[in-house]
PDB file of C-alpha atoms in Angstrom:
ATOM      1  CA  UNK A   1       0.838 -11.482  12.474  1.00 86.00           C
ATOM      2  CA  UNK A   2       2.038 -12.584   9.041  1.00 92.00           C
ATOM      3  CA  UNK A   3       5.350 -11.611   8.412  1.00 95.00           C
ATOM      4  CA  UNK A   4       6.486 -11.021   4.876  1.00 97.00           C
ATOM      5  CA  UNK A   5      10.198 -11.523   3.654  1.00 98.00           C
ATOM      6  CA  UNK A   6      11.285 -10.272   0.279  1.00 98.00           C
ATOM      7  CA  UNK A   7      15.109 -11.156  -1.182  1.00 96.00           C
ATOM      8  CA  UNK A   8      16.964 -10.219  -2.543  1.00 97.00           C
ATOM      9  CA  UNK A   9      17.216  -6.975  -1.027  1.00 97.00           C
ATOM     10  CA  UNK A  10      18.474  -6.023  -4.325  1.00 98.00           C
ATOM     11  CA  UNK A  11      18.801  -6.805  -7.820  1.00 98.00           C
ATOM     12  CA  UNK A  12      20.741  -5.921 -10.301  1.00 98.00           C
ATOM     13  CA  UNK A  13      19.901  -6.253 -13.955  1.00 98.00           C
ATOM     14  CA  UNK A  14      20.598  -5.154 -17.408  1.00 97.00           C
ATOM     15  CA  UNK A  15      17.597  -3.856 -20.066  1.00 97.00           C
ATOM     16  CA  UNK A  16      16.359  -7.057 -21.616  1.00 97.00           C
ATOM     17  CA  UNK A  17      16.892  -9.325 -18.941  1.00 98.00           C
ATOM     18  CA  UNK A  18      14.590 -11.312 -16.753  1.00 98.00           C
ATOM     19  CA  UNK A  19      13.717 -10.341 -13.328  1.00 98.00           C
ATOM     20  CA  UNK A  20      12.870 -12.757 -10.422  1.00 98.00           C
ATOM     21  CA  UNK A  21      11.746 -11.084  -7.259  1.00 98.00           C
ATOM     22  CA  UNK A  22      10.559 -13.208  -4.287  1.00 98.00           C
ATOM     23  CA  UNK A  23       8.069 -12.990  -1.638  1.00 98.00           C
ATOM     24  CA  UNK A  24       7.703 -15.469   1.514  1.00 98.00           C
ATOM     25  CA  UNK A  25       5.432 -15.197   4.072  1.00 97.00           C
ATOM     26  CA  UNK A  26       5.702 -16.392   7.957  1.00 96.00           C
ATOM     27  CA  UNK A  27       3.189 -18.735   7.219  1.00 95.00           C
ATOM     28  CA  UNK A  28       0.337 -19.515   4.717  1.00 95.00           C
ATOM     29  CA  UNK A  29      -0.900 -16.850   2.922  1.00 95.00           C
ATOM     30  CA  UNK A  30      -4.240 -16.905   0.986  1.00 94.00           C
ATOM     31  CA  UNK A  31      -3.333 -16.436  -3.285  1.00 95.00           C
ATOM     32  CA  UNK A  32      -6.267 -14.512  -3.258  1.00 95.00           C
ATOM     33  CA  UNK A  33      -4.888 -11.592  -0.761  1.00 95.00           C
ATOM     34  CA  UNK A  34      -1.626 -11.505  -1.895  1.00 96.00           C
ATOM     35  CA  UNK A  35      -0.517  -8.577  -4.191  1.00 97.00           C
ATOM     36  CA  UNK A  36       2.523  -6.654  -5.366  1.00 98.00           C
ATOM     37  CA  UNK A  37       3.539  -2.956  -6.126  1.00 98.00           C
ATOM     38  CA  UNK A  38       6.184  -0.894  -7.965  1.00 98.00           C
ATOM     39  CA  UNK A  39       7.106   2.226  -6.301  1.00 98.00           C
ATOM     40  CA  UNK A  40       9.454   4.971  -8.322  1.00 98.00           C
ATOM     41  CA  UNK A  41      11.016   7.614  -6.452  1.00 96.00           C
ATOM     42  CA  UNK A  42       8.726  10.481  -5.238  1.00 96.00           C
ATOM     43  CA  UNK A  43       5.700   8.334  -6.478  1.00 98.00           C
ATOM     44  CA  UNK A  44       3.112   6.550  -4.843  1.00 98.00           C
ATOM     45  CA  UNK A  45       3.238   3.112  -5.170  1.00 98.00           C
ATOM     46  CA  UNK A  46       1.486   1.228  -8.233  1.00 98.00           C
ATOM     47  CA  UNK A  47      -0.597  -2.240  -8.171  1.00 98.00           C
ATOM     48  CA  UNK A  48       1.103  -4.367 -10.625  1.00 98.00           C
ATOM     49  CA  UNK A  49      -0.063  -7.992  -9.580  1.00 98.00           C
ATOM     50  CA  UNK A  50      -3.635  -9.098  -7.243  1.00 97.00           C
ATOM     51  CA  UNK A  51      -4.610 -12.280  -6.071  1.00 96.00           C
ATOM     52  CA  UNK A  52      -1.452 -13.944  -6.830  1.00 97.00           C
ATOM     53  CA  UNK A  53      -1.424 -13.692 -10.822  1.00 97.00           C
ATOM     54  CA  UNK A  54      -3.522 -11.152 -11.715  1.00 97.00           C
ATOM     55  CA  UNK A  55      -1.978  -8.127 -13.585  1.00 98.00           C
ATOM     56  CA  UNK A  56      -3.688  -4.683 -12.691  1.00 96.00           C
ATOM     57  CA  UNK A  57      -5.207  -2.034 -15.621  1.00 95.00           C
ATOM     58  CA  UNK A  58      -2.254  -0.989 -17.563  1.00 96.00           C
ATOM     59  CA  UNK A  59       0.440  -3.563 -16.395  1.00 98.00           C
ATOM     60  CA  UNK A  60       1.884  -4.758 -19.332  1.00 98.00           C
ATOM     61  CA  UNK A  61       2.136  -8.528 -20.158  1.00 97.00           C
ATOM     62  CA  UNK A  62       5.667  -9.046 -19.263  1.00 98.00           C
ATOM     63  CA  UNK A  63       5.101  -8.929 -15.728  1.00 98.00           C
ATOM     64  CA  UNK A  64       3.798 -11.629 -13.843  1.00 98.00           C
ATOM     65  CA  UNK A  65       3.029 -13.330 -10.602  1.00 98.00           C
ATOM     66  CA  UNK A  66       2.728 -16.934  -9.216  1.00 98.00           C
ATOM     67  CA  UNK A  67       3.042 -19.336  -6.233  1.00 97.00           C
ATOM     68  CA  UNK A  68       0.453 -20.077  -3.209  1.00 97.00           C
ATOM     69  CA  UNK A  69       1.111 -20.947   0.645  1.00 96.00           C
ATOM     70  CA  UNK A  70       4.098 -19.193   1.520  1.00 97.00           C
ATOM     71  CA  UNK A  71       6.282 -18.858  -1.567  1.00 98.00           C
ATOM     72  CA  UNK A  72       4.933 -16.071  -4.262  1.00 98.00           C
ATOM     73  CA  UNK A  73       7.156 -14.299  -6.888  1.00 98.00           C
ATOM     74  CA  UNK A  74       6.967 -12.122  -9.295  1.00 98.00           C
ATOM     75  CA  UNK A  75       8.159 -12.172 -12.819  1.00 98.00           C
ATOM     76  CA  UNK A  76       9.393  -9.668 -15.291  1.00 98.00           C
ATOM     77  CA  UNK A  77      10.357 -11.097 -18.821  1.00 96.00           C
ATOM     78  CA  UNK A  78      12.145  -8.468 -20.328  1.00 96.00           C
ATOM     79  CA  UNK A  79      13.148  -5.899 -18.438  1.00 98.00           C
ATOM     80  CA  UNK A  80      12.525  -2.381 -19.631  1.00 98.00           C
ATOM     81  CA  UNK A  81      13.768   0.871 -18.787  1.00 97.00           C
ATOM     82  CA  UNK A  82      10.723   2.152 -16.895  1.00 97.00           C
ATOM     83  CA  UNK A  83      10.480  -1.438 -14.177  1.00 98.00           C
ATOM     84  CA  UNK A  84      13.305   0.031 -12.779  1.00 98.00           C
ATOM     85  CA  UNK A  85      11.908   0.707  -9.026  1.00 98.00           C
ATOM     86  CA  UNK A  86      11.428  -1.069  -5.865  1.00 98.00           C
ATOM     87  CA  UNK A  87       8.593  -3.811  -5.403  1.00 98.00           C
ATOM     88  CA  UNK A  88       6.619  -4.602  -2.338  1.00 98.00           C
ATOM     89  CA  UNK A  89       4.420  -7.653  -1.909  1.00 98.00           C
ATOM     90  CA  UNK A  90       1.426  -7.474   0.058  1.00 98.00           C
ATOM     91  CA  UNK A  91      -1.181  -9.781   2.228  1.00 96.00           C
ATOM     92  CA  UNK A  92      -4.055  -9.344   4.197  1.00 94.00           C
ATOM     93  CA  UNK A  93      -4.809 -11.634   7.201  1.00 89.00           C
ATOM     94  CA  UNK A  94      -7.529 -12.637   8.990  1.00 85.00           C
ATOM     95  CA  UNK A  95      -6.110 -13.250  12.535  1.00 81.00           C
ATOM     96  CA  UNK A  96      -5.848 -10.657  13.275  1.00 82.00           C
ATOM     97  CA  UNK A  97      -7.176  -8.526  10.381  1.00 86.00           C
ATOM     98  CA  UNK A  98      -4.581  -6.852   8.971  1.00 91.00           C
ATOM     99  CA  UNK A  99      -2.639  -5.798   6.206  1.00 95.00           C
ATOM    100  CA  UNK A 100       1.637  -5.923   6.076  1.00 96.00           C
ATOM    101  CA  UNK A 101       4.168  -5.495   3.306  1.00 98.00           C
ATOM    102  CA  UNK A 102       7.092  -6.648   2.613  1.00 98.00           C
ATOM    103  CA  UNK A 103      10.242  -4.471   3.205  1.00 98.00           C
ATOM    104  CA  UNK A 104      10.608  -4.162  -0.298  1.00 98.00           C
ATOM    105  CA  UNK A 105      13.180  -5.163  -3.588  1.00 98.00           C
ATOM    106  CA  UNK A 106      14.766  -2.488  -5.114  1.00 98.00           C
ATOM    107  CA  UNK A 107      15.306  -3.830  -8.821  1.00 98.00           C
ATOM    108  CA  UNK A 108      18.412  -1.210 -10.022  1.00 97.00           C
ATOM    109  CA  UNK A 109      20.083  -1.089 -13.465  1.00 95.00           C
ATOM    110  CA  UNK A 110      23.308  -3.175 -13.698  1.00 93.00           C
TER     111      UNK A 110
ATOM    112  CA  UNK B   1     -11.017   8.561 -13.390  1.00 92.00           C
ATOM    113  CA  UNK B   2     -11.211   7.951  -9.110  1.00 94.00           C
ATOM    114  CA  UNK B   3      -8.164  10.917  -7.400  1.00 97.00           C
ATOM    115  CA  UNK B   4      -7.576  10.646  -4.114  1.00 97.00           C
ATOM    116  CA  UNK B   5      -5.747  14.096  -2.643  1.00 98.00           C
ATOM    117  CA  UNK B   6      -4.267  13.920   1.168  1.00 98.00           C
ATOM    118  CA  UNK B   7      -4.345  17.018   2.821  1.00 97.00           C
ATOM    119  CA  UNK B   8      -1.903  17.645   5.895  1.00 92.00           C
ATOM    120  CA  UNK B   9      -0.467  19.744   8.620  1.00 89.00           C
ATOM    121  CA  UNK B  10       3.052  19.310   7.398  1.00 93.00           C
ATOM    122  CA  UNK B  11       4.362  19.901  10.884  1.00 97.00           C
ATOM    123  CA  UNK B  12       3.584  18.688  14.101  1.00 97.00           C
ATOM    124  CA  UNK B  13       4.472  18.780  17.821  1.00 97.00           C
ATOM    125  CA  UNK B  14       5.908  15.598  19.654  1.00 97.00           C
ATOM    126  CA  UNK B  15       2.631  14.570  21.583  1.00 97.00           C
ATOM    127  CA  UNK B  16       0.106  16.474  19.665  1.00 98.00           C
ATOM    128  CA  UNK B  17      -2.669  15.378  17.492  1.00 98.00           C
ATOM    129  CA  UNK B  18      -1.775  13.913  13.590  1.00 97.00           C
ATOM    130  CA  UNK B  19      -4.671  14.809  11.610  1.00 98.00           C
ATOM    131  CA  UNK B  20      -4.560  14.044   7.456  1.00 98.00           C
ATOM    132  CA  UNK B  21      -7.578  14.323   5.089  1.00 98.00           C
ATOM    133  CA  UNK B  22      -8.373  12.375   1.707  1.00 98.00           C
ATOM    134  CA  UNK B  23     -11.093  13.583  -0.672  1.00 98.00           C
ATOM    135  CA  UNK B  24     -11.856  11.478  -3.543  1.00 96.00           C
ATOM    136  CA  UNK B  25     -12.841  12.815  -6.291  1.00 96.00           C
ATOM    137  CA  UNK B  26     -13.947  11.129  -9.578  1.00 94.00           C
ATOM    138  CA  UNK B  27     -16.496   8.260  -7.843  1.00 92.00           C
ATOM    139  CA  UNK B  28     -18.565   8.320  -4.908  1.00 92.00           C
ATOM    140  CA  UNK B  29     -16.787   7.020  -1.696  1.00 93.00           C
ATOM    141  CA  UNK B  30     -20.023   5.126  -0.945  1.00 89.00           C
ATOM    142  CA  UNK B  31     -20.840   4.219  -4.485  1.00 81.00           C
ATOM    143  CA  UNK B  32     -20.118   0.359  -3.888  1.00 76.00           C
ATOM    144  CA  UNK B  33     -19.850  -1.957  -1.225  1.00 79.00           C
ATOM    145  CA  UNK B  34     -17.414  -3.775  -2.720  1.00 85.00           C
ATOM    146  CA  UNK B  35     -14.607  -1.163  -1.462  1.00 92.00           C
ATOM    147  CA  UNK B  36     -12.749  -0.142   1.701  1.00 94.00           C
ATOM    148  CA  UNK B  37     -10.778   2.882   2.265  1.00 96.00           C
ATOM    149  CA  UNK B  38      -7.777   3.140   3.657  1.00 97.00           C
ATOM    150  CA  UNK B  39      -4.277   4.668   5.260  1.00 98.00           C
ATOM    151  CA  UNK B  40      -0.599   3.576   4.397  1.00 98.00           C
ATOM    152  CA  UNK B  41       2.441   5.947   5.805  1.00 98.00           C
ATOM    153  CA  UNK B  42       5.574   5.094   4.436  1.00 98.00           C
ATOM    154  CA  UNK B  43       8.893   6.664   7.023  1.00 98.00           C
ATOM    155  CA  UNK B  44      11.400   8.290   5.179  1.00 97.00           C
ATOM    156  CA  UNK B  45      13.752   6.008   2.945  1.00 96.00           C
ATOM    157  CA  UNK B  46      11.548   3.228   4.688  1.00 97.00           C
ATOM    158  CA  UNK B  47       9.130   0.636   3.548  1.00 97.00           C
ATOM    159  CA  UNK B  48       5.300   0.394   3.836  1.00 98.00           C
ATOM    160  CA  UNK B  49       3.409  -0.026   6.914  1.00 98.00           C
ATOM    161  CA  UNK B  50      -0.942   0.134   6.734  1.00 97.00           C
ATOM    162  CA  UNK B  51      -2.620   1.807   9.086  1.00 98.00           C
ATOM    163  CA  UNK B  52      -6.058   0.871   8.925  1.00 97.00           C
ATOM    164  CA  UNK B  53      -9.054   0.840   6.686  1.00 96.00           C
ATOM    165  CA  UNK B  54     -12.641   1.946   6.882  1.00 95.00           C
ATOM    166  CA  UNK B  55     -16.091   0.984   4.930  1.00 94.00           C
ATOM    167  CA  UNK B  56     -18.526   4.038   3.541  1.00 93.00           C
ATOM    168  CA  UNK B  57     -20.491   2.749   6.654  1.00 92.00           C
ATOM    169  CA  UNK B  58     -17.885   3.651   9.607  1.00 92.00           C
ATOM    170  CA  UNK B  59     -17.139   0.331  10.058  1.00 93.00           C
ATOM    171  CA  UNK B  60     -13.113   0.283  10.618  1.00 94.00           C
ATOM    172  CA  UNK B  61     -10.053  -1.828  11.478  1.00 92.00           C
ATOM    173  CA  UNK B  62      -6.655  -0.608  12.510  1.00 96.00           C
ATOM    174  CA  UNK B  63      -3.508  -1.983  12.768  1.00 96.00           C
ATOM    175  CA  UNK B  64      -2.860  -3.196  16.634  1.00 94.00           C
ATOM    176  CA  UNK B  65       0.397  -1.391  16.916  1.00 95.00           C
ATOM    177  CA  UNK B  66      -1.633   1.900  16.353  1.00 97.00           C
ATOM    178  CA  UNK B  67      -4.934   1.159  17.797  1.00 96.00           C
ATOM    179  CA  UNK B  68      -4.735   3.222  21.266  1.00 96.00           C
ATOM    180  CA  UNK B  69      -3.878   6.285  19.563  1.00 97.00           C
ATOM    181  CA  UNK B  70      -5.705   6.055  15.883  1.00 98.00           C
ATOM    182  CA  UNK B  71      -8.951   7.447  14.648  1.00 98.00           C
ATOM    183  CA  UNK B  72     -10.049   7.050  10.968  1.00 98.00           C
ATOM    184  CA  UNK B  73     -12.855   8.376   9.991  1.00 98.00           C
ATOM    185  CA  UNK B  74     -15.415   8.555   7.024  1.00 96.00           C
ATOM    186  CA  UNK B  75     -17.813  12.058   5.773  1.00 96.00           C
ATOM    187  CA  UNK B  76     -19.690  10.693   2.631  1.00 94.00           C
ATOM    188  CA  UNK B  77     -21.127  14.150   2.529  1.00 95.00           C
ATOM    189  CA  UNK B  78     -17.877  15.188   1.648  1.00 96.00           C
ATOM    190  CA  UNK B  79     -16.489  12.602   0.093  1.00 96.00           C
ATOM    191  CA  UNK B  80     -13.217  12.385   2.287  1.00 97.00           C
ATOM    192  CA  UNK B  81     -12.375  10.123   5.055  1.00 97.00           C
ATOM    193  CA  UNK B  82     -10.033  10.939   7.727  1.00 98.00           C
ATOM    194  CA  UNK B  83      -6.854   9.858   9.917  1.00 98.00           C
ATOM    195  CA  UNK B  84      -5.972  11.487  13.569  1.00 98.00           C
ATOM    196  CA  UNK B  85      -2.786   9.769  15.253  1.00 98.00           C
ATOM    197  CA  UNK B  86      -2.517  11.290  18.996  1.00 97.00           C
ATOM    198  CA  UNK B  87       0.782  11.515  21.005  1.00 98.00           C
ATOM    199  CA  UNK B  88       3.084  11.659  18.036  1.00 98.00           C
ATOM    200  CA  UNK B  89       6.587  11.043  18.155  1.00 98.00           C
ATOM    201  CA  UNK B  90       9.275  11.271  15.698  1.00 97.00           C
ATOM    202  CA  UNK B  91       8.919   7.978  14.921  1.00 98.00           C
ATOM    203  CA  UNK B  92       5.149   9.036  13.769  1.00 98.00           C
ATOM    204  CA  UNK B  93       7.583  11.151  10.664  1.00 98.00           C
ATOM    205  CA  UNK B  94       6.273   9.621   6.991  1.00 98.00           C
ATOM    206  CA  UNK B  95       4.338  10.250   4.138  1.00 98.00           C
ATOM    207  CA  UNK B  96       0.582   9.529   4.167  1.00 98.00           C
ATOM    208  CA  UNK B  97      -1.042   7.870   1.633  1.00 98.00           C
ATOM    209  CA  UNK B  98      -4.548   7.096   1.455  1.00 98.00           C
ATOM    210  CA  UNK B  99      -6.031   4.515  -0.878  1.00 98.00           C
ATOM    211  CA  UNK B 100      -8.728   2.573  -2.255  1.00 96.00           C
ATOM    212  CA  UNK B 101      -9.283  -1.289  -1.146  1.00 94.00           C
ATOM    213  CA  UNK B 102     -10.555  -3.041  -3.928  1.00 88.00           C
ATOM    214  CA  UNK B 103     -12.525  -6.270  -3.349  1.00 84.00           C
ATOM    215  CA  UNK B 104      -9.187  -9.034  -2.920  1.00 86.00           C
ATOM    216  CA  UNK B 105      -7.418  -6.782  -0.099  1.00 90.00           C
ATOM    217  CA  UNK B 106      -5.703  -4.721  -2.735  1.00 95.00           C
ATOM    218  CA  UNK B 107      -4.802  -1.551  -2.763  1.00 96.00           C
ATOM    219  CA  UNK B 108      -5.682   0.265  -6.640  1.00 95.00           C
ATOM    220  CA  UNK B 109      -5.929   3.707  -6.118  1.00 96.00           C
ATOM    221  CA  UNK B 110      -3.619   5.625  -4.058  1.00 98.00           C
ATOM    222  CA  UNK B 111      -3.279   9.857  -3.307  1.00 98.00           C
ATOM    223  CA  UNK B 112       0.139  11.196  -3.942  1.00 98.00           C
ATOM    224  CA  UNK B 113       0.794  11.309   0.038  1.00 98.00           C
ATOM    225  CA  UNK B 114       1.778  13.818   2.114  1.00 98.00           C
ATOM    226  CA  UNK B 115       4.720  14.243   4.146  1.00 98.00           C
ATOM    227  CA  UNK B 116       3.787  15.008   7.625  1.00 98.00           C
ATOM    228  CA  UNK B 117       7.350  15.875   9.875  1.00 98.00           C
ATOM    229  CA  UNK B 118       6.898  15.739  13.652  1.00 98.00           C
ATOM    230  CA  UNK B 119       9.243  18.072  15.350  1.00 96.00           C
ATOM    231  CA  UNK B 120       9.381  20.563  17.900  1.00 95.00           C
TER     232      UNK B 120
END
């Protein structure tokens, strides 16, 4: 089972600022199943980022994902009051198939 | 627009039956075979964990920590597909979300989940 480690547990940051959120898996990790979510409080969580890079409908362009293997992160330019949340990545595997998340990155206004 | 809606006891009994409903509404659940359907529960002030995922077909996979006591299920009839968890515990305590896989392993469409509490 691929285990997925997200730091920093926590992250504060001011409006306007850039936001660098990291995601590293046990071992390699295809780009291609490898995804990331905002959750808000008392919400359900919301795609932001598939395969790797890829925003979702309605994510705007300031977010943004990279990396491949076992290092992925995602990338918010300027920070705005509404990406204020917490942020899970995501992979599927194939030995056995199944899905895990990271334990999450709460992203909190400094 | 695709909704997903879990419906849920609210309440069960340590070693009793979990059961939780999603009907989709908006698309046909068996509309494409390009998506999966599946179940996320997230404990209380906890993070994710998935729970296992099922094709328009009946064709599922679970998550090995759950497998002896997890049924998912599929009515395309009805549109919903469901999750029964026997021999709860409190442990068993989260919200419920179902979802929609898209084709790279994603997860685009989620319900609003429902909070199912297992207590005596």
């Amino acid at each position: 089972e691929i285990v997925l480690t997200q730091s920093p547990g926590t992250l504060s940051l001011s409006p306007g600022e850039r936001a660098t959120l990291s995601c590293r898996a046990s071992q390699s990790v295809s780009s291609t199943y490898l995804a990331w979510y905002q959750q808000k409080p008392g919400q359900a969580p919301r795609l932001v980022i598939y395969s790797a890079s890829n925003r979702a409908t309605g994510i705007p362009d300031r977010f943004s994902g990279s990396g491949s293997g076992t290092d992925f992160t995602l990338t918010i330019s300027r920070l705005e009051p509404e990406d204020f949340a917490v942020y899970y990545c995501q992979q599927f595997g194939t030995s056995p198939p199944m899905y895990t998340f990271g334990q999450g990155t709460k992203l909190e206004i400094k | 627009q695709l909704q997903l809606q879990e419906s849920g006891p609210g309440l069960v009994k340590p070693s009793e039956t979990l059961s939780v409903t999603c009907t989709v509404s908006g698309g046909s659940i068996s509309s494409s075979s390009s998506y999966y359907w599946g179940w996320i529960r997230q404990p209380p002030g906890k993070g994710l964990e998935w729970i296992g995922t099922i094709y328009y077909s009946g064709s599922t996979y679970y998550n090995p920590s759950l497998t002896s006591r997890l049924t998912i299920s599929v009515d395309t009839s009805k549109n919903q597909f469901s999750l029964r968890l026997s021999s709860v515990t409190a442990a068993d305590t989260a919200v419920y979300y179902c979802a929609r896989r898209g084709v790279t392993r994603y997860f685009d469409y989620w319900g609003q989940g429902t909070l199912v509490t297992v207590s005596s």
